PDB file of C-alpha atoms in Angstrom:
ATOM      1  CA  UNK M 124       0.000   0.000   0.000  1.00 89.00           C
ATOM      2  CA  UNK M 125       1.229   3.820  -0.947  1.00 93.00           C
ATOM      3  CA  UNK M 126      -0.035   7.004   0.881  1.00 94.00           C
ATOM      4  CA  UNK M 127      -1.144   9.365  -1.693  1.00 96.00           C
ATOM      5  CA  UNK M 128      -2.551  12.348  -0.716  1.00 96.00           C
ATOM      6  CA  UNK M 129      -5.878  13.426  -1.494  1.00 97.00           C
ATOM      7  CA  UNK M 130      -4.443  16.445  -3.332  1.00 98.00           C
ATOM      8  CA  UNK M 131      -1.991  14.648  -5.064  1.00 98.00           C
ATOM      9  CA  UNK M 132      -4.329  12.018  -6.294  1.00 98.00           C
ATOM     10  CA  UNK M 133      -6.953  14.474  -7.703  1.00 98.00           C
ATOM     11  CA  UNK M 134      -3.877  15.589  -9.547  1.00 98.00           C
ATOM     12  CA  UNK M 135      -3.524  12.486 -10.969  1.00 98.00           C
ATOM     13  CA  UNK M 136      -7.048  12.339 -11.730  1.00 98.00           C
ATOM     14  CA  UNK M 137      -6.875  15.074 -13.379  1.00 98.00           C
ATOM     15  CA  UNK M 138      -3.948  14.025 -15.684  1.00 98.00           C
ATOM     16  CA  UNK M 139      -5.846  10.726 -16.653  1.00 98.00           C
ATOM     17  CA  UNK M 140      -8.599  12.583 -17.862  1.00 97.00           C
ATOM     18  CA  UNK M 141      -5.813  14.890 -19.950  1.00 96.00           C
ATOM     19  CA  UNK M 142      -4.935  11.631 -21.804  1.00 95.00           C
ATOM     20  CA  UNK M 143      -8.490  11.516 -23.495  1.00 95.00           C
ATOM     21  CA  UNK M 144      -8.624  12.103 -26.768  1.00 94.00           C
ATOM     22  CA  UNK M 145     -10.268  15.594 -27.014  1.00 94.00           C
ATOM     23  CA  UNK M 146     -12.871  14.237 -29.900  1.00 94.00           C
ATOM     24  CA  UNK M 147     -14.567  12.142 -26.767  1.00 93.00           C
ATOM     25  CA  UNK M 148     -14.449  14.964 -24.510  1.00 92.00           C
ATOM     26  CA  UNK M 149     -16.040  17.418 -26.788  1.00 93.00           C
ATOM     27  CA  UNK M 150     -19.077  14.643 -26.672  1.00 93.00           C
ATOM     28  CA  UNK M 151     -19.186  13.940 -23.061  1.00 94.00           C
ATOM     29  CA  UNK M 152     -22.472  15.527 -21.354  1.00 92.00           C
ATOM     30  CA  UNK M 153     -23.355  16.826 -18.035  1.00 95.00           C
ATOM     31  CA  UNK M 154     -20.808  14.664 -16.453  1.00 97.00           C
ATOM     32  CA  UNK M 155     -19.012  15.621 -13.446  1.00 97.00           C
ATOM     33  CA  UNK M 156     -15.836  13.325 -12.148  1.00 98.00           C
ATOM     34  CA  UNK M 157     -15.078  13.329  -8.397  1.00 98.00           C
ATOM     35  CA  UNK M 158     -12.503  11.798  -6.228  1.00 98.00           C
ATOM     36  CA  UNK M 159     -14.199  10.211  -3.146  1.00 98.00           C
ATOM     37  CA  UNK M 160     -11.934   8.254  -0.747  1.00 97.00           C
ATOM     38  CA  UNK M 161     -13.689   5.486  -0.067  1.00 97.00           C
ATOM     39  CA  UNK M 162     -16.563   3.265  -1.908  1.00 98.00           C
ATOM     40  CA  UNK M 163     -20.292   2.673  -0.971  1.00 96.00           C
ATOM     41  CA  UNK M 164     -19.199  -0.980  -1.213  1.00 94.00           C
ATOM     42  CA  UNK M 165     -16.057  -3.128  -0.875  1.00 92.00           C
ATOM     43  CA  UNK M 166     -13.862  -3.597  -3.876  1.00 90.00           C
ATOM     44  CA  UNK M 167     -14.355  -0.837  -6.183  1.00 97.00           C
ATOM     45  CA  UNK M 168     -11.981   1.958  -7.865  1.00 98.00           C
ATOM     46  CA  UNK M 169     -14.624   3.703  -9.331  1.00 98.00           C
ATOM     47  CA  UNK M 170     -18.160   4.395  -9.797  1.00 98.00           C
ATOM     48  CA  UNK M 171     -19.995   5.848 -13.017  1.00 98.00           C
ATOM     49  CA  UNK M 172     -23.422   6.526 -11.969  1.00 97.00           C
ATOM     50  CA  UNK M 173     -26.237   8.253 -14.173  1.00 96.00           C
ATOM     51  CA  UNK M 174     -27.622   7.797 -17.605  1.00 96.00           C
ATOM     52  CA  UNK M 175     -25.086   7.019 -20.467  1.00 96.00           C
ATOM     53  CA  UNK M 176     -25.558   8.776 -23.908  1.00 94.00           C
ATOM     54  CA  UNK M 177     -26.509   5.769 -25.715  1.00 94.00           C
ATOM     55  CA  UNK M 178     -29.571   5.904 -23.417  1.00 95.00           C
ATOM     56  CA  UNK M 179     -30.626   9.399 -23.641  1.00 94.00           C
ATOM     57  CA  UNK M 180     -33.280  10.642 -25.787  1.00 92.00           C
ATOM     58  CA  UNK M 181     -35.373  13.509 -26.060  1.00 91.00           C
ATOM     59  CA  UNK M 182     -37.316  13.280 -23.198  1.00 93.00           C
ATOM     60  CA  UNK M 183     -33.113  13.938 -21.404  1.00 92.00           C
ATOM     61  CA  UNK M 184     -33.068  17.600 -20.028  1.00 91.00           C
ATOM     62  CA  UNK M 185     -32.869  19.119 -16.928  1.00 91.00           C
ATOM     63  CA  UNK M 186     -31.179  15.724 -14.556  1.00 92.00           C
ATOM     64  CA  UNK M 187     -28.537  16.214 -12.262  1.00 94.00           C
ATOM     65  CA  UNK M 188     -25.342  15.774 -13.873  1.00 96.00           C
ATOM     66  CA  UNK M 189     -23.629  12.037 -14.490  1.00 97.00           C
ATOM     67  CA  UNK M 190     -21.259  11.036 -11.700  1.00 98.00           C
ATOM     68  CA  UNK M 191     -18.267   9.608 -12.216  1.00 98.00           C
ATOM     69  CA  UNK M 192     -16.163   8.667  -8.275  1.00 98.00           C
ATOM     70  CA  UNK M 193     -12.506   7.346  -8.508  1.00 98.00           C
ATOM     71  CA  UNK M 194     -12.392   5.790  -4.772  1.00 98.00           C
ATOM     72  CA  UNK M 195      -8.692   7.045  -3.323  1.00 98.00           C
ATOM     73  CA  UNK M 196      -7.969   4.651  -0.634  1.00 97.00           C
ATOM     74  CA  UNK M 197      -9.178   1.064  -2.481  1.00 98.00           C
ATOM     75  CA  UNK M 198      -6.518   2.276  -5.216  1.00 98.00           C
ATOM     76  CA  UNK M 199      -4.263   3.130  -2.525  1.00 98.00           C
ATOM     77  CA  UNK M 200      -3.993   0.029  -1.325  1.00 97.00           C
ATOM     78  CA  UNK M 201      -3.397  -2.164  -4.073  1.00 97.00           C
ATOM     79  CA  UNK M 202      -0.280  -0.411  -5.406  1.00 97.00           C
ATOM     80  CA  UNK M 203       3.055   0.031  -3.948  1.00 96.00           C
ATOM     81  CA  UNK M 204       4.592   2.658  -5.782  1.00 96.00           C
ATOM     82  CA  UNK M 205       3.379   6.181  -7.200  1.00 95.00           C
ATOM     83  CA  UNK M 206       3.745   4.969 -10.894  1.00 97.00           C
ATOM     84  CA  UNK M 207       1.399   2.040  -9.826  1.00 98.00           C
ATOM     85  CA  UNK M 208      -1.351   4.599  -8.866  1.00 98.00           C
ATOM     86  CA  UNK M 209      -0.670   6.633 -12.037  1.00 98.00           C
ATOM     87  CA  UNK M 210      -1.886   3.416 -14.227  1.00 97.00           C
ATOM     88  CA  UNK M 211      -4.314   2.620 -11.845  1.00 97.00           C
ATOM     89  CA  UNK M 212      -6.099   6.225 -11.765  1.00 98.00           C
ATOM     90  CA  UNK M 213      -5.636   6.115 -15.503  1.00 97.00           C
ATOM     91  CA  UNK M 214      -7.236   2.724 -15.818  1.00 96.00           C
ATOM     92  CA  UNK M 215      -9.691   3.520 -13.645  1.00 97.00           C
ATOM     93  CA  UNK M 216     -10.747   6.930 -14.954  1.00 97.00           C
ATOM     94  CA  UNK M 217     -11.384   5.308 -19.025  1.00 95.00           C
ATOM     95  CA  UNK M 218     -13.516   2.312 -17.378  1.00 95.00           C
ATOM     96  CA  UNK M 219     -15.234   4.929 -16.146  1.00 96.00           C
ATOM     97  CA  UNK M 220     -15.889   7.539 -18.244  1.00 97.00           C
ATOM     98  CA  UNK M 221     -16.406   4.186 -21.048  1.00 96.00           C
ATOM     99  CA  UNK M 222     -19.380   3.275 -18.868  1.00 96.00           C
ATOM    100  CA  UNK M 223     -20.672   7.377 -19.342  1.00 97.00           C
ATOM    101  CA  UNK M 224     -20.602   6.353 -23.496  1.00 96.00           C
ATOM    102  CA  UNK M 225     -22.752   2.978 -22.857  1.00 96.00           C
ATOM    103  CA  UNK M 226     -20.020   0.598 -22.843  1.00 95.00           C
ATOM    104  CA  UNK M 227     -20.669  -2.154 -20.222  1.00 92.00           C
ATOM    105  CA  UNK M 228     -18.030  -4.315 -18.205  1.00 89.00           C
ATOM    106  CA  UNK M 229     -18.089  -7.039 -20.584  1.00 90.00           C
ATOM    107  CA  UNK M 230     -16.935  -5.373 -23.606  1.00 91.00           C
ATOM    108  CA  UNK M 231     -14.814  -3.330 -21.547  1.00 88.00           C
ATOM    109  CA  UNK M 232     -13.064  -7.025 -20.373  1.00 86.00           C
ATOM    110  CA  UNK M 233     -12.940  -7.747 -24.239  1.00 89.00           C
ATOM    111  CA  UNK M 234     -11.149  -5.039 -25.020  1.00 84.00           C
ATOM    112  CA  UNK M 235      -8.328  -5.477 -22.116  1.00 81.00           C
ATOM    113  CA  UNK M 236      -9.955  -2.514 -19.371  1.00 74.00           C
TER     114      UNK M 236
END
């Protein structure tokens, strides 16, 4: 287990989400991403919660922003070094933000995330 601190790590938050490519940024919608330090439930590294744009119609307007949480301490604690929490955030920031463009966990396992 690393200590990262919470500022540090919303750094590093913040650089994941600088590695996406800027044509899926300009698409993503009333999405907000958060750093939360630990999960509702054992085990996860993230959380995307809300309505993904492959489900959203005309009938979407006025909802309380998407939520995307990348849990600090769970990725904490299963990496030993600061470069290990850089991939980790990184990993689990595009699993994430993939669930926000209606890709599920399977396909996300297909394609190696």
């Amino acid at each position: 287990m690393i200590e990262v601190s919470r500022e540090k790590f919303e750094e590093l938050v913040a650089d994941a989400l600088d590695t996406i490519p800027p044509k899926l940024t300009r698409v993503m919608d009333n999405v907000v991403v958060v750093v939360v330090d630990d999960p509702p439930e054992p085990n996860l590294l993230g959380l995307y919660t809300g309505i993904p744009l492959t489900e959203r119609g005309d009938w979407y307007a006025g909802v309380l922003p998407d939520r995307i949480e990348i849990y600090r301490n769970p990725i904490c604690s299963i990496c030993e070094t600061e470069d290990e929490v850089v991939q980790e955030v990184r990993i689990t920031v595009v699993h994430e933000i993939a669930h926000h463009f209606g890709i599920d966990d399977d396909k996300l396992h297909a394609l190696g995330w």
